[in-house]
Tab-separated table of C-alpha atoms in Angstrom:
chain	number	residue	atom	x	y	z
W	1	MET	CA	64.939	79.547	89.298
W	2	GLN	CA	62.031	77.586	88.034
W	3	CYS	CA	60.568	74.785	90.330
W	4	LYS	CA	58.343	71.389	88.741
W	5	PRO	CA	54.651	71.805	88.938
W	6	ARG	CA	53.178	72.110	92.594
W	7	GLN	CA	56.862	71.089	93.906
W	8	ASP	CA	57.952	74.791	95.256
W	9	GLU	CA	58.140	73.276	99.001
W	10	ARG	CA	60.495	70.067	98.142
W	11	ALA	CA	62.815	72.367	96.025
W	12	GLU	CA	62.683	75.057	99.022
W	13	ASP	CA	63.512	72.078	101.556
W	14	ASN	CA	66.367	70.798	99.147
W	15	LEU	CA	67.987	74.066	99.144
W	16	LYS	CA	68.146	74.472	102.604
W	17	ARG	CA	69.589	71.195	103.013
W	18	GLN	CA	72.682	72.240	100.112
W	19	GLY	CA	73.003	75.193	102.400
W	20	TYR	CA	71.882	77.491	99.511
W	21	GLU	CA	70.155	81.070	100.277
W	22	TYR	CA	66.775	81.400	98.727
W	23	PHE	CA	63.526	83.443	98.971
W	24	ARG	CA	60.022	81.904	98.423
W	25	PRO	CA	57.660	84.785	98.492
W	26	GLN	CA	54.382	83.906	100.340
W	27	CYS	CA	51.260	84.978	100.895
W	28	LEU	CA	48.093	84.090	102.712
W	29	ARG	CA	44.651	83.613	101.455
W	30	GLU	CA	41.376	82.655	102.342
W	31	ARG	CA	40.378	79.518	100.347
W	32	LEU	CA	36.587	77.849	100.589
W	33	MET	CA	37.421	74.443	100.911
W	34	HIS	CA	34.600	71.526	101.805
W	35	GLY	CA	32.311	74.358	102.660
W	36	ALA	CA	34.226	75.896	104.786
W	37	LEU	CA	36.665	79.318	104.672
W	38	ARG	CA	40.610	78.134	105.695
W	39	VAL	CA	43.838	80.460	105.614
W	40	GLN	CA	46.596	78.740	103.456
W	41	SER	CA	49.720	79.954	102.665
W	42	GLU	CA	50.595	79.680	99.167
W	43	SER	CA	53.395	81.232	96.809
W	44	LEU	CA	53.159	84.618	95.608
W	45	PHE	CA	55.072	83.349	92.600
W	46	PRO	CA	53.916	79.846	92.208
W	47	GLY	CA	56.728	77.520	90.691
W	48	TYR	CA	59.494	80.077	91.107
W	49	LEU	CA	62.067	80.637	93.956
W	50	PHE	CA	65.091	83.270	94.070
W	51	ILE	CA	68.452	82.027	95.318
W	52	ARG	CA	71.169	83.952	96.004
W	53	LEU	CA	74.626	82.847	94.025
W	54	ALA	CA	77.530	84.769	92.910
W	55	ALA	CA	77.918	85.379	89.454
W	56	ASP	CA	81.033	82.582	88.880
W	57	ALA	CA	79.165	80.125	91.381
W	58	ASN	CA	78.885	76.428	90.452
W	59	TRP	CA	75.345	76.157	89.428
W	60	ALA	CA	75.404	72.592	88.074
W	61	PRO	CA	74.558	71.020	91.222
W	62	LEU	CA	70.973	73.272	91.029
W	63	ARG	CA	70.237	70.965	88.390
W	64	SER	CA	70.136	67.709	90.194
W	65	THR	CA	68.278	69.281	92.636
W	66	ARG	CA	65.155	67.487	93.430
W	67	GLY	CA	62.064	69.583	92.722
W	68	VAL	CA	64.245	72.365	90.647
W	69	SER	CA	63.197	72.543	86.849
W	70	ARG	CA	65.412	74.826	85.761
W	71	LEU	CA	67.492	78.126	86.556
W	72	VAL	CA	65.793	80.997	84.609
W	73	SER	CA	68.161	82.443	82.041
W	74	PHE	CA	68.510	83.915	78.805
W	75	GLY	CA	71.068	81.845	76.618
W	76	ASP	CA	73.315	80.537	79.091
W	77	MET	CA	73.210	83.554	81.129
W	78	PRO	CA	71.081	83.001	84.553
W	79	LEU	CA	68.290	85.984	85.220
W	80	SER	CA	69.645	88.593	87.958
W	81	VAL	CA	67.344	89.855	90.155
W	82	SER	CA	68.357	93.028	92.117
W	83	ASP	CA	68.782	92.815	95.871
W	84	GLU	CA	66.718	95.855	96.211
W	85	LEU	CA	63.730	93.870	94.343
W	86	VAL	CA	64.165	91.070	96.566
W	87	ALA	CA	64.455	93.101	99.607
W	88	GLU	CA	61.394	94.963	98.856
W	89	LEU	CA	59.307	91.632	98.274
W	90	GLN	CA	60.446	90.601	102.292
W	91	ARG	CA	59.154	93.751	103.379
W	92	ARG	CA	55.824	93.652	101.956
W	93	ILE	CA	55.406	90.100	102.559
W	94	GLU	CA	56.450	90.964	106.540
W	95	SER	CA	53.977	93.726	106.852
W	96	SER	CA	51.324	92.272	105.001
W	97	PRO	CA	47.933	94.168	105.708
W	98	GLU	CA	44.585	92.832	107.148
W	99	PRO	CA	42.414	91.722	104.903
W	100	ALA	CA	40.419	94.504	103.607
W	101	LEU	CA	36.716	92.905	104.740
W	102	LYS	CA	35.906	90.828	107.848
W	103	PRO	CA	32.850	89.700	108.386
W	104	GLY	CA	30.049	92.189	109.722
W	105	ASP	CA	31.699	94.801	107.787
W	106	ARG	CA	28.694	97.352	105.848
W	107	VAL	CA	29.484	97.613	102.118
W	108	ARG	CA	27.587	99.070	99.336
W	109	ILE	CA	26.842	97.098	96.028
W	110	ILE	CA	27.746	99.332	93.161
W	111	ALA	CA	26.752	97.116	90.124
W	112	GLY	CA	23.986	94.734	89.227
W	113	SER	CA	20.502	94.228	89.870
W	114	PHE	CA	21.069	95.615	93.546
W	115	THR	CA	23.061	98.816	92.667
W	116	GLU	CA	23.033	101.068	95.645
W	117	LEU	CA	21.525	98.777	98.642
W	118	ASP	CA	23.692	98.276	101.180
W	119	ALA	CA	24.612	94.778	102.613
W	120	ILE	CA	26.537	93.326	105.492
W	121	PHE	CA	29.430	91.307	104.570
W	122	LEU	CA	30.093	87.620	106.012
W	123	ALA	CA	32.702	85.860	103.953
W	124	LEU	CA	34.739	85.585	100.585
W	125	ASP	CA	33.289	83.185	98.201
W	126	GLY	CA	36.394	81.438	96.506
W	127	GLU	CA	38.529	84.212	94.924
W	128	GLU	CA	36.685	86.736	93.307
W	129	ARG	CA	33.149	86.629	94.947
W	130	VAL	CA	31.813	87.183	97.994
W	131	THR	CA	28.670	86.323	100.081
W	132	LEU	CA	26.659	88.924	101.715
W	133	LEU	CA	23.529	89.677	103.664
W	134	MET	CA	20.910	91.673	102.833
W	135	ARG	CA	17.371	92.437	104.194
W	136	LEU	CA	14.699	92.386	101.881
W	137	LEU	CA	11.129	92.407	102.175
W	138	HIS	CA	11.296	92.066	105.879
W	139	ARG	CA	13.746	88.819	106.078
W	140	GLU	CA	17.317	88.557	105.622
W	141	HIS	CA	18.574	86.791	102.505
W	142	ARG	CA	22.510	85.545	101.857
W	143	LEU	CA	23.613	86.362	98.409
W	144	SER	CA	26.716	85.634	96.276
W	145	LEU	CA	27.550	88.896	94.255
W	146	PRO	CA	31.341	89.260	92.647
W	147	LEU	CA	33.782	90.943	94.996
W	148	ALA	CA	34.253	93.770	92.231
W	149	ASP	CA	30.642	95.040	92.409
W	150	ILE	CA	30.848	95.876	96.313
W	151	ARG	CA	32.781	99.095	98.104
W	152	LYS	CA	33.091	98.909	102.096
W	153	TYR	CA	31.739	102.124	103.624
């Protein structure tokens, strides 16, 4: 089902109160907020929830559920998602891997002006950039590069 903008949690709470079986896949993400890295839980599919209902169930109460915009459907038939797909998503969410890069990891720069130089990973800088520590001219320098420009040793 599709939720109203930024109301995933509200829809989830109301579906829970009504006794529906639902699933909102979430992942942990590091975000740079107010100059600090914070780990936040956010929807893997923002604006969408999976809900289990029988094909002959009454769909009408869902339309008036707060936070819910509509059922994803083609014509008058709601889109069906296989139980196996939802189970696989649940399995992957439960066994989420540790971050690929941890502060202090040695990395190699593979593109840009500093190609083939080594550095130390300090932190993620947003979603697609990293902050690195490099030693140049007998001094340590912090620099920010695209995540795609580095590889872990």
